[in-house]
Tab-separated table of C-alpha atoms and ligand atoms in Angstrom:
chain	number	residue	atom	x	y	z
G	225	MET	CA	0.000	0.000	0.000
G	226	ILE	CA	1.257	3.522	-0.737
G	227	GLU	CA	1.786	5.443	2.496
G	228	PRO	CA	1.322	9.196	3.022
G	229	LEU	CA	4.534	11.012	2.158
G	230	LEU	CA	5.702	11.992	5.626
G	231	ASP	CA	4.867	8.764	7.440
G	232	GLY	CA	8.049	7.082	8.639
G	233	MET	CA	10.209	9.387	6.557
G	234	VAL	CA	12.075	11.502	9.040
G	235	GLY	CA	15.130	9.444	8.262
G	236	THR	CA	16.250	8.319	11.687
G	237	ALA	CA	17.154	4.715	12.339
G	238	ALA	CA	14.456	4.424	14.979
G	239	ASP	CA	11.738	5.861	12.783
G	240	ARG	CA	12.490	4.155	9.499
G	241	CYS	CA	11.583	0.547	10.142
G	242	GLU	CA	10.071	-0.373	6.827
G	243	PRO	CA	11.376	-1.355	3.406
G	244	LEU	CA	13.032	1.257	1.218
G	245	LEU	CA	10.734	0.148	-1.602
G	246	ARG	CA	7.119	-0.135	-0.574
G	247	GLU	CA	4.233	-1.844	-2.284
G	248	GLY	CA	2.367	0.354	-4.742
G	249	ASN	CA	5.485	1.564	-6.539
G	250	THR	CA	5.270	2.165	-10.276
G	251	ASN	CA	8.134	-0.112	-11.415
G	252	CYS	CA	7.479	-2.627	-14.195
G	253	GLY	CA	7.208	-6.294	-13.196
G	254	GLY	CA	10.630	-7.959	-13.165
G	255	CYS	CA	12.484	-4.626	-12.916
G	256	GLY	CA	16.068	-5.137	-11.730
G	257	MET	CA	16.003	-1.723	-10.055
G	258	SER	CA	13.296	-3.054	-7.691
G	259	ILE	CA	15.500	-6.045	-6.850
G	260	ALA	CA	18.459	-3.743	-6.186
G	261	LEU	CA	16.336	-1.527	-3.907
G	262	ASN	CA	15.121	-4.547	-1.963
G	263	PHE	CA	18.711	-5.693	-1.381
G	264	LEU	CA	19.689	-2.155	-0.421
G	265	SER	CA	16.820	-2.087	2.045
G	266	HIS	CA	18.238	-5.161	3.821
G	267	ALA	CA	21.771	-3.776	3.759
G	268	VAL	CA	20.642	-0.407	5.146
G	269	SER	CA	18.645	-2.159	7.863
G	270	ARG	CA	17.842	0.502	10.486
G	271	ARG	CA	20.634	2.914	9.607
G	272	PRO	CA	19.402	6.444	8.885
G	273	VAL	CA	19.517	6.975	5.147
G	274	GLN	CA	18.650	9.776	2.747
G	275	MET	CA	18.400	9.249	-0.982
G	276	VAL	CA	18.966	11.531	-3.936
G	277	ILE	CA	17.472	10.391	-7.227
G	278	PRO	CA	17.651	12.203	-10.570
G	279	ALA	CA	15.060	12.067	-13.347
G	280	CYS	CA	15.288	8.330	-14.064
G	281	CYS	CA	12.745	5.505	-13.639
G	282	GLY	CA	13.684	5.507	-9.959
G	283	ILE	CA	12.137	8.926	-9.411
G	284	VAL	CA	8.860	7.821	-10.941
G	285	THR	CA	8.891	4.793	-8.604
G	286	PRO	CA	7.291	6.581	-5.589
G	287	GLY	CA	4.065	7.410	-7.443
G	288	LYS	CA	2.007	10.564	-7.115
G	289	PHE	CA	2.491	13.274	-4.496
G	290	PRO	CA	1.442	13.421	-1.645
G	291	ASN	CA	2.134	9.681	-1.344
G	292	SER	CA	5.424	7.875	-1.737
G	293	ALA	CA	6.399	4.252	-2.235
G	294	TYR	CA	9.845	5.030	-0.811
G	295	GLY	CA	10.394	4.253	2.846
G	296	ALA	CA	13.114	6.894	3.231
G	297	PRO	CA	13.421	10.611	2.558
G	298	VAL	CA	14.167	11.186	-1.122
G	299	VAL	CA	15.301	14.368	-2.853
G	300	ALA	CA	14.456	14.523	-6.550
G	301	ALA	CA	17.366	16.190	-8.332
G	302	THR	CA	18.265	17.162	-11.849
G	303	PHE	CA	20.750	14.864	-13.570
G	304	ALA	CA	23.500	17.429	-13.494
G	305	SER	CA	23.093	18.172	-9.787
G	306	ALA	CA	22.384	14.760	-8.214
G	307	ALA	CA	25.886	14.078	-6.868
G	308	ALA	CA	26.186	17.734	-5.757
G	309	VAL	CA	22.860	17.587	-3.896
G	310	ALA	CA	23.993	14.351	-2.230
G	311	THR	CA	27.240	16.091	-1.301
G	312	GLY	CA	25.289	18.883	0.398
G	313	LEU	CA	23.173	16.442	2.404
G	314	ALA	CA	26.258	14.479	3.459
G	315	ARG	CA	28.034	17.658	4.607
G	316	VAL	CA	24.970	18.680	6.640
G	317	ALA	CA	24.844	15.214	8.264
G	318	GLN	CA	28.527	15.561	9.101
G	319	LEU	CA	28.023	19.041	10.605
G	320	ASN	CA	25.113	17.722	12.655
G	321	GLY	CA	27.261	14.834	13.842
G	322	ASP	CA	24.674	12.250	12.841
G	323	ASP	CA	25.219	8.899	11.219
G	324	THR	CA	23.053	9.395	8.130
G	325	ARG	CA	24.241	7.680	4.990
G	326	VAL	CA	23.481	9.561	1.800
G	327	VAL	CA	22.793	7.399	-1.215
G	328	CYS	CA	22.640	8.749	-4.726
G	329	PHE	CA	20.623	6.261	-6.781
G	330	ALA	CA	20.604	6.746	-10.550
G	331	GLY	CA	20.290	5.022	-13.896
G	332	ASP	CA	23.066	4.680	-16.454
G	333	GLY	CA	21.948	7.693	-18.519
G	334	GLY	CA	22.130	9.890	-15.428
G	335	THR	CA	25.482	8.384	-14.452
G	336	TYR	CA	27.479	7.550	-17.584
G	337	ASP	CA	26.249	10.534	-19.606
G	338	ILE	CA	24.259	13.412	-18.161
G	339	GLY	CA	25.497	13.515	-14.555
G	340	MET	CA	29.100	12.560	-15.307
G	341	ALA	CA	30.734	15.922	-14.561
G	342	THR	CA	29.206	16.251	-11.098
G	343	ILE	CA	29.869	12.616	-10.200
G	344	SER	CA	33.497	13.003	-11.199
G	345	ALA	CA	33.774	16.220	-9.172
G	346	ALA	CA	32.266	14.584	-6.059
G	347	ALA	CA	34.610	11.605	-6.470
G	348	GLU	CA	37.623	13.867	-6.894
G	349	ARG	CA	36.752	15.608	-3.607
G	350	ASN	CA	36.116	12.187	-2.009
G	351	GLU	CA	32.720	13.322	-0.762
G	352	ASP	CA	31.104	11.024	1.771
G	353	ILE	CA	28.381	9.585	-0.463
G	354	LEU	CA	27.398	6.183	-1.765
G	355	TYR	CA	26.607	6.427	-5.466
G	356	ILE	CA	24.666	3.472	-6.867
G	357	CYS	CA	24.181	3.197	-10.606
G	358	TYR	CA	21.464	0.733	-11.557
G	359	ASP	CA	22.453	0.069	-15.136
G	360	ASN	CA	19.593	-1.035	-17.386
G	361	GLU	CA	21.726	-0.027	-20.377
G	362	ILE	CA	19.177	2.439	-21.796
G	363	TYR	CA	17.292	5.642	-21.030
G	364	GLY	CA	14.305	3.649	-19.737
G	365	ASN	CA	12.169	6.474	-18.441
G	366	THR	CA	11.968	8.231	-21.802
G	367	GLY	CA	11.196	5.173	-23.910
G	368	GLY	CA	14.521	3.390	-24.294
G	369	GLN	CA	17.114	5.527	-26.103
G	370	ARG	CA	20.744	4.381	-26.166
G	371	SER	CA	23.163	5.530	-23.504
G	372	SER	CA	26.930	5.102	-23.365
G	373	ALA	CA	26.185	2.033	-21.208
G	374	THR	CA	24.223	0.355	-24.008
G	375	PRO	CA	26.160	-2.701	-25.169
G	376	MET	CA	27.316	-3.343	-28.705
G	377	GLY	CA	24.554	-4.819	-30.876
G	378	ALA	CA	21.600	-3.753	-28.717
G	379	SER	CA	18.777	-2.091	-30.579
G	380	THR	CA	17.172	0.900	-28.895
G	381	THR	CA	14.846	3.609	-30.183
G	382	THR	CA	17.903	5.603	-31.317
G	383	THR	CA	19.935	2.608	-32.517
G	384	PRO	CA	17.242	0.632	-34.343
G	385	ARG	CA	19.799	-1.516	-36.175
G	386	GLY	CA	21.867	-2.198	-33.075
G	387	LYS	CA	24.490	-0.024	-31.405
G	388	GLY	CA	27.838	-0.140	-33.170
G	389	LEU	CA	29.941	0.970	-30.223
G	390	ASP	CA	31.036	-0.834	-27.107
G	391	LYS	CA	29.811	-0.029	-23.602
G	392	LYS	CA	31.753	2.623	-21.674
G	393	ASP	CA	33.886	1.183	-18.858
G	394	MET	CA	32.417	3.311	-16.078
G	395	LEU	CA	33.788	1.147	-13.280
G	396	SER	CA	37.379	1.758	-14.357
G	397	ILE	CA	36.677	5.464	-14.817
G	398	MET	CA	35.373	5.721	-11.259
G	399	ALA	CA	38.233	3.611	-9.898
G	400	ALA	CA	40.698	5.938	-11.612
G	401	HIS	CA	39.493	8.689	-9.256
G	402	GLY	CA	41.292	6.800	-6.490
G	403	VAL	CA	38.187	6.667	-4.268
G	404	PRO	CA	37.969	4.224	-1.327
G	405	TYR	CA	35.571	1.709	-2.839
G	406	VAL	CA	34.267	0.866	-6.309
G	407	ALA	CA	32.512	-2.407	-7.096
G	408	SER	CA	30.255	-4.090	-9.604
G	409	VAL	CA	27.365	-5.935	-7.991
G	410	SER	CA	25.786	-9.165	-9.198
G	411	LEU	CA	22.079	-9.418	-8.451
G	412	GLY	CA	22.503	-13.075	-9.437
G	413	HIS	CA	24.729	-13.647	-6.385
G	414	PRO	CA	22.785	-12.433	-3.317
G	415	GLU	CA	25.772	-12.820	-0.981
G	416	ASP	CA	27.884	-10.672	-3.345
G	417	THR	CA	25.184	-7.993	-3.404
G	418	MET	CA	24.655	-7.932	0.358
G	419	ARG	CA	28.356	-7.951	1.212
G	420	LYS	CA	29.167	-5.112	-1.176
G	421	MET	CA	26.178	-2.970	-0.249
G	422	SER	CA	26.937	-3.411	3.461
G	423	HIS	CA	30.623	-2.635	2.942
G	424	ALA	CA	29.795	0.406	0.809
G	425	LEU	CA	27.378	1.714	3.445
G	426	GLU	CA	29.968	1.280	6.218
G	427	THR	CA	32.901	2.810	4.321
G	428	ARG	CA	33.319	6.584	4.474
G	429	GLY	CA	34.311	8.760	1.514
G	430	PHE	CA	33.120	8.318	-2.057
G	431	ARG	CA	31.837	4.836	-2.894
G	432	PHE	CA	30.495	3.682	-6.236
G	433	LEU	CA	28.429	0.548	-6.908
G	434	HIS	CA	27.553	-0.570	-10.415
G	435	VAL	CA	24.534	-2.888	-10.617
G	436	LEU	CA	23.600	-4.607	-13.874
G	437	SER	CA	19.849	-4.134	-13.703
G	438	PRO	CA	17.600	-6.161	-16.002
G	439	CYS	CA	14.869	-4.139	-17.672
G	440	PRO	CA	12.304	-6.441	-19.303
G	441	THR	CA	10.687	-3.457	-21.033
G	442	GLY	CA	13.856	-2.247	-22.748
G	443	TRP	CA	15.653	-5.565	-23.067
G	444	LYS	CA	12.513	-7.171	-24.527
G	445	SER	CA	12.992	-10.107	-22.215
G	446	GLU	CA	10.753	-12.148	-19.944
G	447	PRO	CA	10.202	-10.410	-16.570
G	448	SER	CA	10.886	-13.696	-14.767
G	449	GLU	CA	14.297	-14.138	-16.438
G	450	GLY	CA	16.165	-11.112	-15.094
G	451	ILE	CA	18.374	-12.959	-12.624
G	452	ALA	CA	19.091	-15.723	-15.155
G	453	LEU	CA	20.200	-13.021	-17.610
G	454	VAL	CA	22.535	-11.435	-15.064
G	455	ARG	CA	24.128	-14.838	-14.447
G	456	LEU	CA	24.490	-15.435	-18.193
G	457	ALA	CA	26.100	-11.999	-18.647
G	458	ILE	CA	28.610	-12.914	-15.939
G	459	ARG	CA	29.323	-16.372	-17.379
G	460	ALA	CA	29.877	-14.829	-20.822
G	461	GLY	CA	32.356	-12.307	-19.365
G	462	LEU	CA	30.138	-9.361	-20.302
G	463	PHE	CA	29.732	-8.188	-16.699
G	464	PRO	CA	32.913	-8.603	-14.631
G	465	VAL	CA	32.131	-8.893	-10.917
G	466	VAL	CA	34.976	-7.033	-9.230
G	467	GLU	CA	35.977	-4.677	-6.436
G	468	VAL	CA	38.569	-1.920	-6.554
G	469	PHE	CA	39.888	-0.527	-3.271
G	470	ASP	CA	41.514	2.918	-3.127
G	471	GLY	CA	41.678	3.133	-6.905
G	472	TRP	CA	44.144	0.303	-7.462
G	473	ARG	CA	43.715	-2.902	-5.420
G	474	THR	CA	41.586	-4.949	-7.808
G	475	VAL	CA	39.844	-8.169	-6.791
G	476	ILE	CA	37.978	-10.393	-9.235
G	477	ASN	CA	35.049	-11.883	-7.296
G	478	VAL	CA	33.582	-14.271	-9.866
G	479	GLU	CA	35.633	-16.131	-12.470
G	480	PRO	CA	33.609	-16.305	-15.705
G	481	GLU	CA	33.619	-19.282	-18.066
G	482	MET	CA	33.812	-16.889	-21.023
G	483	SER	CA	31.859	-19.478	-22.984
G	484	ARG	CA	30.443	-18.774	-26.417
G	485	GLU	CA	27.327	-20.753	-25.450
G	486	ALA	CA	26.579	-18.421	-22.523
G	487	LEU	CA	27.046	-15.394	-24.771
G	488	GLU	CA	24.776	-16.831	-27.469
G	489	GLU	CA	22.106	-17.711	-24.932
G	490	TYR	CA	22.338	-14.249	-23.332
G	491	LEU	CA	21.817	-12.569	-26.707
G	492	ALA	CA	19.104	-14.979	-27.863
G	493	ARG	CA	16.955	-14.478	-24.755
G	494	GLN	CA	16.586	-10.728	-25.387
G	495	GLY	CA	14.626	-9.140	-28.205
G	496	ARG	CA	16.946	-6.113	-28.176
G	497	PHE	CA	19.729	-8.197	-29.752
G	498	ARG	CA	17.585	-9.695	-32.494
G	499	LYS	CA	18.635	-7.138	-35.117
G	500	GLY	CA	22.144	-6.193	-34.223
G	501	SER	CA	23.929	-9.072	-32.557
G	502	GLY	CA	25.263	-10.435	-35.852
G	503	ASP	CA	28.948	-9.998	-35.104
G	504	ILE	CA	29.351	-12.199	-32.057
G	505	GLU	CA	33.091	-12.390	-32.712
G	506	ALA	CA	33.409	-8.608	-32.359
G	507	VAL	CA	31.587	-8.806	-29.033
G	508	ARG	CA	33.861	-11.652	-27.895
G	509	ARG	CA	36.998	-9.741	-28.913
G	510	ALA	CA	35.893	-6.687	-26.921
G	511	VAL	CA	35.133	-8.887	-23.894
G	512	GLU	CA	38.521	-10.620	-24.081
G	513	GLN	CA	40.343	-7.306	-24.408
G	514	HIS	CA	38.559	-5.951	-21.369
G	515	TRP	CA	39.409	-9.044	-19.325
G	516	LYS	CA	43.071	-8.816	-20.318
G	517	SER	CA	43.270	-5.343	-18.848
G	518	LEU	CA	41.286	-6.374	-15.755
G	519	ARG	CA	43.532	-9.375	-15.102
G	520	ALA	CA	46.630	-7.235	-15.489
G	521	ARG	CA	45.317	-4.883	-12.795
G	522	ALA	CA	44.342	-7.787	-10.497
G	523	ALA	CA	47.835	-9.305	-10.986
G	524	LEU	CA	49.412	-6.078	-9.723
G	525	GLU	CA	47.625	-6.677	-6.455
G	526	ASP	CA	48.874	-10.292	-6.278
G	527	ARG	CA	52.475	-9.154	-6.744
G	528	ASP	CA	52.169	-6.699	-3.868
G	529	ASP	CA	50.991	-9.477	-1.538
J	107	TPP	C1	19.273	17.333	-18.621
J	107	TPP	C2	18.157	16.416	-18.967
J	107	TPP	N1	18.197	15.779	-20.152
J	107	TPP	C3	17.222	14.911	-20.496
J	107	TPP	C4	16.166	14.684	-19.631
J	107	TPP	C5	15.059	13.756	-20.044
J	107	TPP	N2	15.101	12.488	-19.352
J	107	TPP	C6	14.317	12.226	-18.282
J	107	TPP	S1	14.493	10.667	-17.731
J	107	TPP	C7	15.638	10.330	-18.924
J	107	TPP	C8	16.223	8.942	-19.047
J	107	TPP	C9	17.105	8.580	-17.915
J	107	TPP	O1	17.756	7.380	-18.179
J	107	TPP	P1	18.598	6.675	-17.060
J	107	TPP	O2	19.353	7.651	-16.262
J	107	TPP	O3	19.368	5.593	-17.714
J	107	TPP	O4	17.530	6.035	-16.067
J	107	TPP	P2	16.293	5.073	-16.421
J	107	TPP	O5	15.237	5.967	-16.955
J	107	TPP	O6	16.755	4.073	-17.399
J	107	TPP	O7	15.909	4.498	-15.108
J	107	TPP	C10	15.865	11.431	-19.738
J	107	TPP	C11	16.796	11.457	-20.889
J	107	TPP	C12	16.147	15.373	-18.404
J	107	TPP	N3	15.181	15.167	-17.495
J	107	TPP	N4	17.162	16.214	-18.095
J	108	SF4	S1	11.483	0.690	-17.853
J	108	SF4	FE1	12.976	-0.816	-17.110
J	108	SF4	S2	14.145	0.197	-15.459
J	108	SF4	FE2	12.277	1.410	-15.849
J	108	SF4	S3	10.792	0.624	-14.328
J	108	SF4	FE3	10.472	-0.521	-16.245
J	108	SF4	S4	11.758	-2.378	-16.049
J	108	SF4	FE4	12.438	-0.883	-14.496
């Protein structure tokens, strides 16, 4: 049920004893963003939390004012200001000496493209915020245009024949800021998700979590298959599950099979790849190249041990 806006939303640990994502939200069935929010809710537990959400699907989620399907205080921000607004809230919490964690929660369009400058600035200053990008690999809220997170071959409303470019490596870009914690999160491995969300909430300074977030509407996939698709993406090597500490110490959490079968099945189960996934070899080459660089960085860590 959708609750009145102010009920249980003062943001203190004692007052907020309900899920972050309530019933009555507007998310599509099978939305990976809902799954991510439910995990986050468990990880947050009774910690005081404030959220900042730019103009993505996640800001439509709460439904119509004066009600909200969010069980925490949420500030709706513009794309360009989201990380700056979160910075302001975190500084106020610090000045007040309270333990509030500020979470910026945004889609890939708001993160990889439109909000990039402010995110980079907040990371450079090592602001005390947790930035979570739920990556559905399109601009979902405006009908599914391509973003720089859209993978090669995926058709969107602006790449009807399939995108010809590879996905931007946002994780490495964020790690290169030298911030305390950057990780990719697998919704297909609950223990991975919970551990990383809990660690990211505990850590102070700028933290970045990247969540591959199935979007049945944009991926043209079955709503019930989201988690299976995440696991296939990992097995195919398309979504490396890693952590980077302090900008350099790289840990690979899940070893992928890198099998052609997993890649083919991943592509075949989604309508978005029906037109443009022709060059599987090009996709495989890009994946292998990315893994080479990832392994080289992880090996640096081994040598230091
Ligand atoms: C500066 C600016 N440009 C464009 C828009 C229009 N717009 C609203 S939501 C949206 C898509 C956001 O996509 P993403 O951040 O990936 O989140 P999703 O909708 O997929 O959850 C766009 C382009 C806007 N609100 N502000
Ligand atoms: S369009 Fe995609 S990301 Fe947006 S609510 Fe629907 S399933 Fe979720």
